């Protein structure tokens, strides 16, 4: 496998590499202009109505956030703080022209030129250059790929990555990756290594510049619908069994739900977790108990959506964990004339030494052109956020 397979890998890559030679992209100057203010916003809105019928539309948006008391300044004629946030931010649409493997496009204000060609039955050449002299090229075949990046004709900026994949009989799925920084990854995966006493074994080995890591796994169906799995894996370059990570998992269907027990750790520390979840009264109930780093954790929760039950969409999520009691309520509905209302409230009562209550709630009104949101939380001043977006 070792020498003969790598020879085949390099010969396959060598077959497609010459097509990436002699690339010397040219740059095109790029200019930007930014014009803030209400007059420009009105002009943009008028032009977008016209351009919308010609093709992809622009997206224009802006937002301001602050304390409601700030709006007192607008009554006195001072619009500065508000208008700075509401200045329009324009997102230009992607525009592209394609013909016989050649493409010109504008994305995020940048001009790109693309060329695509099929060299043979399974090898595709792709080249992209932009107006900042950045270029990248790739050759992709059925089992091999080569990617090259650069900046103009500067050879010092040149970088490349190559990969080769194959399936080797009696070995497994093999993938080798290497790059211009002399980094490499050699990965061998065997999904079905063997079957012993009803258990299916799998394995994965990965070799890198830092060393080798390997994982051996086993899984088996037990009586009563119980599924069991186990794996052991060493850190990269560490070959001490005591440092390897062991993972075990048991799962089973119990009383209409699923119970799971998981164990993970090495010779120095272990973590345990047990959980159970099932559907209950139109919602989802769950309980979790864990022990990690010497600390006990737990969580009991229930969540339910009331979509279709109430007038509008609504949901509730309540629970208790090692830090305290928590809950969250969400609701939304149409209030007429294209106006929608969204409300969200959350609360947490910490049961530790401080025993404090934290509340957060927000109300948002919105339509197709803009929105206004008022939010308030424990120990915070109310916050008002207004914004718009149209295309």
mmCIF file of C-alpha atoms in Angstrom:
data_model
loop_
_atom_site.group_PDB
_atom_site.id
_atom_site.type_symbol
_atom_site.label_atom_id
_atom_site.label_comp_id
_atom_site.label_asym_id
_atom_site.label_seq_id
_atom_site.Cartn_x
_atom_site.Cartn_y
_atom_site.Cartn_z
ATOM 1 C CA UNK A 1 0.000 0.000 0.000
ATOM 2 C CA UNK A 2 2.612 2.579 1.122
ATOM 3 C CA UNK A 3 4.918 3.238 -1.845
ATOM 4 C CA UNK A 4 2.794 1.941 -4.743
ATOM 5 C CA UNK A 5 -0.333 3.807 -3.603
ATOM 6 C CA UNK A 6 1.513 7.111 -3.105
ATOM 7 C CA UNK A 7 3.136 6.746 -6.521
ATOM 8 C CA UNK A 8 -0.344 6.398 -8.055
ATOM 9 C CA UNK A 9 -1.532 9.413 -6.033
ATOM 10 C CA UNK A 10 1.316 11.648 -7.195
ATOM 11 C CA UNK A 11 1.024 10.496 -10.790
ATOM 12 C CA UNK A 12 -2.686 11.375 -10.794
ATOM 13 C CA UNK A 13 -1.954 14.830 -9.447
ATOM 14 C CA UNK A 14 0.965 15.285 -11.821
ATOM 15 C CA UNK A 15 -1.423 14.604 -14.684
ATOM 16 C CA UNK A 16 -3.525 17.688 -13.891
ATOM 17 C CA UNK A 17 -0.907 20.075 -12.443
ATOM 18 C CA UNK A 18 0.587 21.505 -15.702
ATOM 19 C CA UNK A 19 -2.698 23.234 -16.550
ATOM 20 C CA UNK A 20 -2.096 25.715 -13.734
ATOM 21 C CA UNK A 21 1.082 27.221 -15.183
ATOM 22 C CA UNK A 22 1.574 30.693 -16.677
ATOM 23 C CA UNK A 23 -1.202 32.590 -14.850
ATOM 24 C CA UNK A 24 -0.642 36.347 -14.858
ATOM 25 C CA UNK A 25 -3.878 38.178 -13.960
ATOM 26 C CA UNK A 26 -4.322 41.898 -14.431
ATOM 27 C CA UNK A 27 -6.068 44.268 -12.079
ATOM 28 C CA UNK A 28 -8.755 46.841 -12.731
ATOM 29 C CA UNK A 29 -9.154 49.993 -10.627
ATOM 30 C CA UNK A 30 -12.097 50.106 -8.275
ATOM 31 C CA UNK A 31 -13.774 53.130 -6.816
ATOM 32 C CA UNK A 32 -16.400 53.537 -4.131
ATOM 33 C CA UNK A 33 -18.602 56.432 -3.197
ATOM 34 C CA UNK A 34 -20.623 56.883 -0.024
ATOM 35 C CA UNK A 35 -23.259 59.624 0.240
ATOM 36 C CA UNK A 36 -25.065 59.829 3.594
ATOM 37 C CA UNK A 37 -28.174 61.808 4.403
ATOM 38 C CA UNK A 38 -31.890 61.858 3.914
ATOM 39 C CA UNK A 39 -31.670 63.334 0.392
ATOM 40 C CA UNK A 40 -29.548 60.434 -0.824
ATOM 41 C CA UNK A 41 -31.890 57.950 0.879
ATOM 42 C CA UNK A 42 -34.874 59.439 -0.955
ATOM 43 C CA UNK A 43 -32.995 59.337 -4.259
ATOM 44 C CA UNK A 44 -32.041 55.704 -3.703
ATOM 45 C CA UNK A 45 -35.618 54.761 -2.907
ATOM 46 C CA UNK A 46 -36.874 56.411 -6.095
ATOM 47 C CA UNK A 47 -34.227 54.771 -8.262
ATOM 48 C CA UNK A 48 -34.878 51.347 -6.783
ATOM 49 C CA UNK A 49 -38.528 51.514 -7.809
ATOM 50 C CA UNK A 50 -37.356 51.931 -11.387
ATOM 51 C CA UNK A 51 -34.471 49.445 -11.264
ATOM 52 C CA UNK A 52 -36.608 46.787 -9.577
ATOM 53 C CA UNK A 53 -38.316 46.059 -12.872
ATOM 54 C CA UNK A 54 -34.994 45.662 -14.707
ATOM 55 C CA UNK A 55 -33.388 42.859 -12.723
ATOM 56 C CA UNK A 56 -31.985 42.023 -9.263
ATOM 57 C CA UNK A 57 -32.941 44.687 -6.709
ATOM 58 C CA UNK A 58 -30.689 46.512 -4.300
ATOM 59 C CA UNK A 59 -31.129 46.019 -0.561
ATOM 60 C CA UNK A 60 -31.117 49.186 1.555
ATOM 61 C CA UNK A 61 -31.262 49.168 5.343
ATOM 62 C CA UNK A 62 -30.395 51.206 8.403
ATOM 63 C CA UNK A 63 -30.957 51.042 12.155
ATOM 64 C CA UNK A 64 -30.595 53.127 15.318
ATOM 65 C CA UNK A 65 -30.547 51.976 18.913
ATOM 66 C CA UNK A 66 -30.511 53.979 22.104
ATOM 67 C CA UNK A 67 -32.473 55.075 25.144
ATOM 68 C CA UNK A 68 -35.941 56.538 24.460
ATOM 69 C CA UNK A 69 -34.844 59.731 26.237
ATOM 70 C CA UNK A 70 -32.512 60.425 23.305
ATOM 71 C CA UNK A 71 -35.543 61.208 21.166
ATOM 72 C CA UNK A 72 -36.040 64.390 23.219
ATOM 73 C CA UNK A 73 -33.205 65.933 21.208
ATOM 74 C CA UNK A 74 -35.117 65.393 17.974
ATOM 75 C CA UNK A 75 -37.933 67.596 19.307
ATOM 76 C CA UNK A 76 -35.362 70.378 19.645
ATOM 77 C CA UNK A 77 -34.252 69.841 16.039
ATOM 78 C CA UNK A 78 -31.099 67.789 16.779
ATOM 79 C CA UNK A 79 -31.330 64.719 14.522
ATOM 80 C CA UNK A 80 -27.591 63.942 14.489
ATOM 81 C CA UNK A 81 -27.430 60.919 16.801
ATOM 82 C CA UNK A 82 -30.493 59.303 15.242
ATOM 83 C CA UNK A 83 -29.603 59.975 11.611
ATOM 84 C CA UNK A 84 -26.085 58.565 11.978
ATOM 85 C CA UNK A 85 -27.619 55.149 12.612
ATOM 86 C CA UNK A 86 -30.318 55.532 9.983
ATOM 87 C CA UNK A 87 -27.913 56.411 7.188
ATOM 88 C CA UNK A 88 -28.551 53.898 4.399
ATOM 89 C CA UNK A 89 -26.360 50.852 4.015
ATOM 90 C CA UNK A 90 -26.710 49.529 0.482
ATOM 91 C CA UNK A 91 -26.122 45.874 -0.436
ATOM 92 C CA UNK A 92 -25.525 45.494 -4.143
ATOM 93 C CA UNK A 93 -27.016 42.478 -5.917
ATOM 94 C CA UNK A 94 -24.774 39.873 -7.543
ATOM 95 C CA UNK A 95 -24.696 40.471 -11.301
ATOM 96 C CA UNK A 96 -23.172 37.891 -13.626
ATOM 97 C CA UNK A 97 -22.703 37.142 -17.307
ATOM 98 C CA UNK A 98 -21.958 33.594 -18.480
ATOM 99 C CA UNK A 99 -21.046 32.297 -21.900
ATOM 100 C CA UNK A 100 -19.205 29.119 -22.925
ATOM 101 C CA UNK A 101 -17.181 28.693 -19.740
ATOM 102 C CA UNK A 102 -16.358 32.402 -19.306
ATOM 103 C CA UNK A 103 -18.103 34.531 -16.675
ATOM 104 C CA UNK A 104 -17.944 38.106 -15.433
ATOM 105 C CA UNK A 105 -19.622 38.941 -12.137
ATOM 106 C CA UNK A 106 -19.891 41.648 -9.494
ATOM 107 C CA UNK A 107 -20.298 40.442 -5.909
ATOM 108 C CA UNK A 108 -20.036 42.656 -2.819
ATOM 109 C CA UNK A 109 -18.712 45.486 -4.960
ATOM 110 C CA UNK A 110 -15.887 43.380 -6.408
ATOM 111 C CA UNK A 111 -15.416 42.474 -10.059
ATOM 112 C CA UNK A 112 -14.615 38.801 -10.755
ATOM 113 C CA UNK A 113 -13.624 36.993 -13.925
ATOM 114 C CA UNK A 114 -14.115 33.206 -14.061
ATOM 115 C CA UNK A 115 -13.064 30.562 -16.535
ATOM 116 C CA UNK A 116 -14.220 26.934 -16.424
ATOM 117 C CA UNK A 117 -13.180 24.117 -18.735
ATOM 118 C CA UNK A 118 -13.466 20.350 -18.738
ATOM 119 C CA UNK A 119 -10.086 18.867 -19.562
ATOM 120 C CA UNK A 120 -11.141 15.230 -19.838
ATOM 121 C CA UNK A 121 -13.888 12.914 -18.661
ATOM 122 C CA UNK A 122 -13.532 13.662 -14.938
ATOM 123 C CA UNK A 123 -11.168 16.669 -14.589
ATOM 124 C CA UNK A 124 -12.519 20.214 -14.269
ATOM 125 C CA UNK A 125 -10.360 23.353 -14.432
ATOM 126 C CA UNK A 126 -11.630 26.513 -12.701
ATOM 127 C CA UNK A 127 -9.895 29.893 -12.589
ATOM 128 C CA UNK A 128 -11.054 33.094 -10.835
ATOM 129 C CA UNK A 129 -9.425 36.554 -10.833
ATOM 130 C CA UNK A 130 -10.708 39.772 -9.268
ATOM 131 C CA UNK A 131 -9.983 43.473 -9.502
ATOM 132 C CA UNK A 132 -7.596 43.336 -6.523
ATOM 133 C CA UNK A 133 -5.187 40.989 -8.329
ATOM 134 C CA UNK A 134 -6.220 38.028 -6.204
ATOM 135 C CA UNK A 135 -6.583 34.797 -8.134
ATOM 136 C CA UNK A 136 -7.255 31.182 -7.431
ATOM 137 C CA UNK A 137 -7.319 28.116 -9.607
ATOM 138 C CA UNK A 138 -8.387 24.551 -9.038
ATOM 139 C CA UNK A 139 -8.281 21.222 -10.776
ATOM 140 C CA UNK A 140 -10.769 18.647 -9.547
ATOM 141 C CA UNK A 141 -11.048 15.086 -10.672
ATOM 142 C CA UNK A 142 -12.992 12.095 -9.491
ATOM 143 C CA UNK A 143 -10.442 11.245 -6.804
ATOM 144 C CA UNK A 144 -7.884 14.089 -6.878
ATOM 145 C CA UNK A 145 -7.865 17.863 -6.445
ATOM 146 C CA UNK A 146 -5.323 20.677 -6.634
ATOM 147 C CA UNK A 147 -6.010 24.268 -5.467
ATOM 148 C CA UNK A 148 -3.633 27.198 -6.026
ATOM 149 C CA UNK A 149 -3.909 30.789 -4.737
ATOM 150 C CA UNK A 150 -1.831 33.852 -5.486
ATOM 151 C CA UNK A 151 -1.600 37.634 -5.659
ATOM 152 C CA UNK A 152 -0.808 38.886 -9.154
ATOM 153 C CA UNK A 153 2.575 37.683 -10.429
ATOM 154 C CA UNK A 154 4.098 37.606 -6.923
ATOM 155 C CA UNK A 155 5.475 34.089 -6.537
ATOM 156 C CA UNK A 156 6.103 34.618 -2.825
ATOM 157 C CA UNK A 157 2.329 34.792 -2.274
ATOM 158 C CA UNK A 158 1.748 31.482 -4.074
ATOM 159 C CA UNK A 159 0.180 28.699 -2.007
ATOM 160 C CA UNK A 160 -1.337 25.368 -2.948
ATOM 161 C CA UNK A 161 -3.205 22.400 -1.517
ATOM 162 C CA UNK A 162 -3.545 18.921 -2.988
ATOM 163 C CA UNK A 163 -5.614 15.881 -2.053
ATOM 164 C CA UNK A 164 -6.022 12.337 -3.299
ATOM 165 C CA UNK A 165 -8.694 9.837 -2.258
ATOM 166 C CA UNK A 166 -9.107 6.175 -3.042
ATOM 167 C CA UNK A 167 -10.445 2.923 -1.685
ATOM 168 C CA UNK A 168 -7.834 0.207 -1.187
ATOM 169 C CA UNK A 169 -8.890 -3.413 -0.861
ATOM 170 C CA UNK A 170 -8.287 -4.903 2.594
ATOM 171 C CA UNK A 171 -7.113 -1.482 3.852
ATOM 172 C CA UNK A 172 -10.054 0.954 3.687
ATOM 173 C CA UNK A 173 -10.791 4.450 2.452
ATOM 174 C CA UNK A 174 -7.526 6.349 2.082
ATOM 175 C CA UNK A 175 -7.122 10.116 1.787
ATOM 176 C CA UNK A 176 -3.811 11.975 1.575
ATOM 177 C CA UNK A 177 -3.635 15.794 1.837
ATOM 178 C CA UNK A 178 -0.559 18.002 1.605
ATOM 179 C CA UNK A 179 0.197 21.672 0.909
ATOM 180 C CA UNK A 180 2.866 24.267 0.150
ATOM 181 C CA UNK A 181 3.604 24.672 3.888
ATOM 182 C CA UNK A 182 4.796 21.036 3.920
ATOM 183 C CA UNK A 183 1.877 19.990 6.109
ATOM 184 C CA UNK A 184 0.230 16.650 5.466
ATOM 185 C CA UNK A 185 -2.625 14.444 6.571
ATOM 186 C CA UNK A 186 -2.838 10.773 5.754
ATOM 187 C CA UNK A 187 -6.170 9.274 6.845
ATOM 188 C CA UNK A 188 -7.263 5.657 6.625
ATOM 189 C CA UNK A 189 -10.846 4.719 7.607
ATOM 190 C CA UNK A 190 -12.250 1.201 7.832
ATOM 191 C CA UNK A 191 -15.998 1.278 8.514
ATOM 192 C CA UNK A 192 -16.211 -2.476 8.983
ATOM 193 C CA UNK A 193 -12.988 -3.816 10.416
ATOM 194 C CA UNK A 194 -14.359 -7.059 11.831
ATOM 195 C CA UNK A 195 -17.351 -8.660 13.528
ATOM 196 C CA UNK A 196 -16.615 -10.280 16.892
ATOM 197 C CA UNK A 197 -19.250 -11.821 19.190
ATOM 198 C CA UNK A 198 -22.002 -9.848 17.474
ATOM 199 C CA UNK A 199 -20.146 -6.527 17.752
ATOM 200 C CA UNK A 200 -19.102 -4.523 14.687
ATOM 201 C CA UNK A 201 -15.621 -2.999 14.884
ATOM 202 C CA UNK A 202 -14.454 0.085 12.983
ATOM 203 C CA UNK A 203 -11.136 1.931 12.922
ATOM 204 C CA UNK A 204 -9.605 5.228 11.866
ATOM 205 C CA UNK A 205 -5.920 6.194 11.703
ATOM 206 C CA UNK A 206 -4.586 9.668 10.879
ATOM 207 C CA UNK A 207 -0.920 10.608 10.436
ATOM 208 C CA UNK A 208 0.198 14.261 10.532
ATOM 209 C CA UNK A 209 3.379 16.266 11.024
ATOM 210 C CA UNK A 210 2.668 16.216 14.765
ATOM 211 C CA UNK A 211 2.290 12.435 14.993
ATOM 212 C CA UNK A 212 -0.301 9.702 14.634
ATOM 213 C CA UNK A 213 -3.728 9.308 16.193
ATOM 214 C CA UNK A 214 -5.946 6.253 16.024
ATOM 215 C CA UNK A 215 -9.476 5.366 17.054
ATOM 216 C CA UNK A 216 -10.975 1.910 17.534
ATOM 217 C CA UNK A 217 -14.726 1.627 17.926
ATOM 218 C CA UNK A 218 -17.277 -1.105 18.581
ATOM 219 C CA UNK A 219 -21.074 -1.123 18.456
ATOM 220 C CA UNK A 220 -23.663 -3.796 19.124
ATOM 221 C CA UNK A 221 -27.410 -4.295 19.388
ATOM 222 C CA UNK A 222 -28.330 -5.807 22.767
ATOM 223 C CA UNK A 223 -31.563 -7.566 23.791
ATOM 224 C CA UNK A 224 -34.523 -5.313 24.532
ATOM 225 C CA UNK A 225 -33.673 -2.785 21.820
ATOM 226 C CA UNK A 226 -30.611 -1.471 23.681
ATOM 227 C CA UNK A 227 -27.795 -0.031 21.537
ATOM 228 C CA UNK A 228 -24.262 -0.022 22.934
ATOM 229 C CA UNK A 229 -21.125 1.613 21.550
ATOM 230 C CA UNK A 230 -17.549 2.072 22.765
ATOM 231 C CA UNK A 231 -14.445 3.757 21.369
ATOM 232 C CA UNK A 232 -10.887 4.513 22.444
ATOM 233 C CA UNK A 233 -8.727 7.213 20.822
ATOM 234 C CA UNK A 234 -5.247 8.539 21.548
ATOM 235 C CA UNK A 235 -4.300 12.231 21.187
ATOM 236 C CA UNK A 236 -2.106 13.134 18.209
ATOM 237 C CA UNK A 237 1.478 12.133 18.920
ATOM 238 C CA UNK A 238 0.688 10.744 22.401
ATOM 239 C CA UNK A 239 0.996 6.981 22.629
ATOM 240 C CA UNK A 240 0.401 6.455 26.352
ATOM 241 C CA UNK A 241 -2.746 4.366 26.857
ATOM 242 C CA UNK A 242 -3.500 6.252 30.074
ATOM 243 C CA UNK A 243 -3.874 9.456 28.045
ATOM 244 C CA UNK A 244 -6.317 7.915 25.576
ATOM 245 C CA UNK A 245 -9.956 8.985 25.664
ATOM 246 C CA UNK A 246 -12.573 6.289 26.226
ATOM 247 C CA UNK A 247 -16.219 6.854 25.270
ATOM 248 C CA UNK A 248 -19.149 4.574 26.035
ATOM 249 C CA UNK A 249 -22.821 5.003 25.228
ATOM 250 C CA UNK A 250 -26.004 3.049 25.986
ATOM 251 C CA UNK A 251 -29.398 4.028 24.564
ATOM 252 C CA UNK A 252 -32.814 2.417 24.756
ATOM 253 C CA UNK A 253 -36.474 3.186 24.137
ATOM 254 C CA UNK A 254 -38.271 3.489 27.475
ATOM 255 C CA UNK A 255 -41.948 4.397 28.082
ATOM 256 C CA UNK A 256 -42.380 6.170 24.767
ATOM 257 C CA UNK A 257 -39.130 8.135 25.034
ATOM 258 C CA UNK A 258 -35.370 7.611 24.745
ATOM 259 C CA UNK A 259 -32.986 7.029 27.656
ATOM 260 C CA UNK A 260 -29.252 7.593 27.104
ATOM 261 C CA UNK A 261 -26.263 6.929 29.365
ATOM 262 C CA UNK A 262 -22.836 8.253 28.336
ATOM 263 C CA UNK A 263 -19.385 7.923 29.899
ATOM 264 C CA UNK A 264 -16.226 9.693 28.703
ATOM 265 C CA UNK A 265 -12.757 10.177 30.110
ATOM 266 C CA UNK A 266 -9.165 9.032 30.474
ATOM 267 C CA UNK A 267 -7.094 7.736 33.396
ATOM 268 C CA UNK A 268 -7.094 11.124 35.146
ATOM 269 C CA UNK A 269 -10.735 12.249 34.859
ATOM 270 C CA UNK A 270 -14.123 10.924 33.840
ATOM 271 C CA UNK A 271 -17.482 12.478 32.980
ATOM 272 C CA UNK A 272 -20.904 10.848 33.238
ATOM 273 C CA UNK A 273 -24.256 11.892 31.821
ATOM 274 C CA UNK A 274 -27.697 10.337 31.794
ATOM 275 C CA UNK A 275 -30.732 11.761 30.008
ATOM 276 C CA UNK A 276 -34.329 10.939 29.166
ATOM 277 C CA UNK A 277 -36.670 12.758 26.750
ATOM 278 C CA UNK A 278 -40.159 12.109 25.437
ATOM 279 C CA UNK A 279 -43.167 13.830 23.890
ATOM 280 C CA UNK A 280 -45.697 14.988 26.474
ATOM 281 C CA UNK A 281 -49.010 16.867 26.080
ATOM 282 C CA UNK A 282 -48.073 18.343 22.703
ATOM 283 C CA UNK A 283 -44.600 19.370 23.854
ATOM 284 C CA UNK A 284 -41.199 17.869 24.657
ATOM 285 C CA UNK A 285 -40.102 17.019 28.205
ATOM 286 C CA UNK A 286 -36.583 16.102 29.173
ATOM 287 C CA UNK A 287 -34.368 15.425 32.181
ATOM 288 C CA UNK A 288 -30.570 15.338 32.284
ATOM 289 C CA UNK A 289 -28.168 14.455 35.108
ATOM 290 C CA UNK A 290 -24.384 14.792 34.750
ATOM 291 C CA UNK A 291 -21.154 14.696 36.728
ATOM 292 C CA UNK A 292 -18.105 16.448 35.262
ATOM 293 C CA UNK A 293 -14.939 17.852 36.867
ATOM 294 C CA UNK A 294 -16.289 17.045 40.301
ATOM 295 C CA UNK A 295 -19.464 19.079 39.795
ATOM 296 C CA UNK A 296 -23.014 17.755 39.650
ATOM 297 C CA UNK A 297 -25.288 19.145 36.952
ATOM 298 C CA UNK A 298 -28.937 18.600 36.159
ATOM 299 C CA UNK A 299 -31.676 20.042 33.977
ATOM 300 C CA UNK A 300 -35.406 19.316 33.877
ATOM 301 C CA UNK A 301 -37.319 21.139 31.141
ATOM 302 C CA UNK A 302 -40.515 21.261 29.144
ATOM 303 C CA UNK A 303 -41.067 23.080 25.846
ATOM 304 C CA UNK A 304 -44.196 23.464 23.753
ATOM 305 C CA UNK A 305 -45.345 25.428 20.728
ATOM 306 C CA UNK A 306 -48.918 26.705 20.594
ATOM 307 C CA UNK A 307 -49.023 27.363 16.848
ATOM 308 C CA UNK A 308 -52.594 26.923 15.659
ATOM 309 C CA UNK A 309 -53.912 26.681 19.209
ATOM 310 C CA UNK A 310 -53.906 30.394 20.009
ATOM 311 C CA UNK A 311 -54.587 33.376 17.741
ATOM 312 C CA UNK A 312 -51.066 33.651 16.322
ATOM 313 C CA UNK A 313 -47.839 31.811 17.029
ATOM 314 C CA UNK A 314 -46.669 31.237 20.592
ATOM 315 C CA UNK A 315 -44.355 29.019 22.580
ATOM 316 C CA UNK A 316 -43.194 28.387 26.121
ATOM 317 C CA UNK A 317 -40.048 26.833 27.590
ATOM 318 C CA UNK A 318 -39.644 26.284 31.345
ATOM 319 C CA UNK A 319 -37.108 24.400 33.403
ATOM 320 C CA UNK A 320 -34.881 24.072 36.432
ATOM 321 C CA UNK A 321 -31.140 23.388 36.506
ATOM 322 C CA UNK A 322 -28.250 23.543 38.965
ATOM 323 C CA UNK A 323 -28.176 27.366 38.694
ATOM 324 C CA UNK A 324 -31.873 28.009 39.278
ATOM 325 C CA UNK A 325 -35.306 28.210 37.658
ATOM 326 C CA UNK A 326 -35.815 29.655 34.173
ATOM 327 C CA UNK A 327 -38.539 30.262 31.640
ATOM 328 C CA UNK A 328 -39.190 31.855 28.265
ATOM 329 C CA UNK A 329 -42.369 32.901 26.446
ATOM 330 C CA UNK A 330 -42.635 33.993 22.806
ATOM 331 C CA UNK A 331 -45.656 35.212 20.857
ATOM 332 C CA UNK A 332 -46.293 36.787 17.468
ATOM 333 C CA UNK A 333 -49.345 37.759 15.424
ATOM 334 C CA UNK A 334 -50.588 40.047 12.693
ATOM 335 C CA UNK A 335 -52.353 43.134 14.035
ATOM 336 C CA UNK A 336 -53.683 44.424 10.705
ATOM 337 C CA UNK A 337 -52.699 46.735 7.850
ATOM 338 C CA UNK A 338 -49.541 44.689 7.185
ATOM 339 C CA UNK A 339 -48.269 45.292 10.713
ATOM 340 C CA UNK A 340 -46.906 42.426 12.802
ATOM 341 C CA UNK A 341 -46.181 42.232 16.527
ATOM 342 C CA UNK A 342 -43.595 40.029 18.248
ATOM 343 C CA UNK A 343 -43.144 39.669 21.990
ATOM 344 C CA UNK A 344 -40.523 37.762 23.957
ATOM 345 C CA UNK A 345 -40.026 37.490 27.712
ATOM 346 C CA UNK A 346 -37.492 35.458 29.650
ATOM 347 C CA UNK A 347 -36.794 35.076 33.346
ATOM 348 C CA UNK A 348 -34.251 33.289 35.528
ATOM 349 C CA UNK A 349 -34.185 33.003 39.297
ATOM 350 C CA UNK A 350 -30.751 32.028 40.574
ATOM 351 C CA UNK A 351 -30.887 29.863 43.666
ATOM 352 C CA UNK A 352 -27.257 30.343 44.704
ATOM 353 C CA UNK A 353 -25.931 32.565 47.454
ATOM 354 C CA UNK A 354 -27.012 35.788 45.697
ATOM 355 C CA UNK A 355 -30.585 34.591 44.963
ATOM 356 C CA UNK A 356 -31.341 37.190 42.307
ATOM 357 C CA UNK A 357 -34.090 37.456 39.709
ATOM 358 C CA UNK A 358 -33.268 38.428 36.109
ATOM 359 C CA UNK A 359 -35.997 39.533 33.711
ATOM 360 C CA UNK A 360 -35.803 40.406 30.004
ATOM 361 C CA UNK A 361 -38.636 41.310 27.662
ATOM 362 C CA UNK A 362 -38.997 42.960 24.254
ATOM 363 C CA UNK A 363 -41.850 44.106 22.013
ATOM 364 C CA UNK A 364 -41.328 44.587 18.279
ATOM 365 C CA UNK A 365 -43.686 46.084 15.690
ATOM 366 C CA UNK A 366 -42.753 45.700 12.029
ATOM 367 C CA UNK A 367 -44.013 45.860 8.466
ATOM 368 C CA UNK A 368 -42.424 45.526 5.036
ATOM 369 C CA UNK A 369 -40.554 48.828 5.305
ATOM 370 C CA UNK A 370 -39.283 48.992 8.862
ATOM 371 C CA UNK A 371 -39.595 48.116 12.518
ATOM 372 C CA UNK A 372 -39.503 49.531 16.040
ATOM 373 C CA UNK A 373 -38.469 47.489 19.079
ATOM 374 C CA UNK A 374 -38.574 48.354 22.774
ATOM 375 C CA UNK A 375 -36.516 46.148 25.105
ATOM 376 C CA UNK A 376 -35.972 46.239 28.851
ATOM 377 C CA UNK A 377 -34.139 44.049 31.325
ATOM 378 C CA UNK A 378 -33.315 43.889 35.031
ATOM 379 C CA UNK A 379 -30.773 46.529 35.998
ATOM 380 C CA UNK A 380 -30.800 48.097 32.514
ATOM 381 C CA UNK A 381 -32.321 51.224 31.039
ATOM 382 C CA UNK A 382 -35.017 50.673 28.386
ATOM 383 C CA UNK A 383 -33.613 50.472 24.844
ATOM 384 C CA UNK A 384 -35.382 51.582 21.690
ATOM 385 C CA UNK A 385 -34.329 50.269 18.290
ATOM 386 C CA UNK A 386 -35.781 51.502 15.009
ATOM 387 C CA UNK A 387 -34.761 50.566 11.510
ATOM 388 C CA UNK A 388 -35.830 50.013 7.942
ATOM 389 C CA UNK A 389 -35.051 47.624 5.112
ATOM 390 C CA UNK A 390 -36.439 47.449 1.594
ATOM 391 C CA UNK A 391 -35.416 46.086 -1.775
#
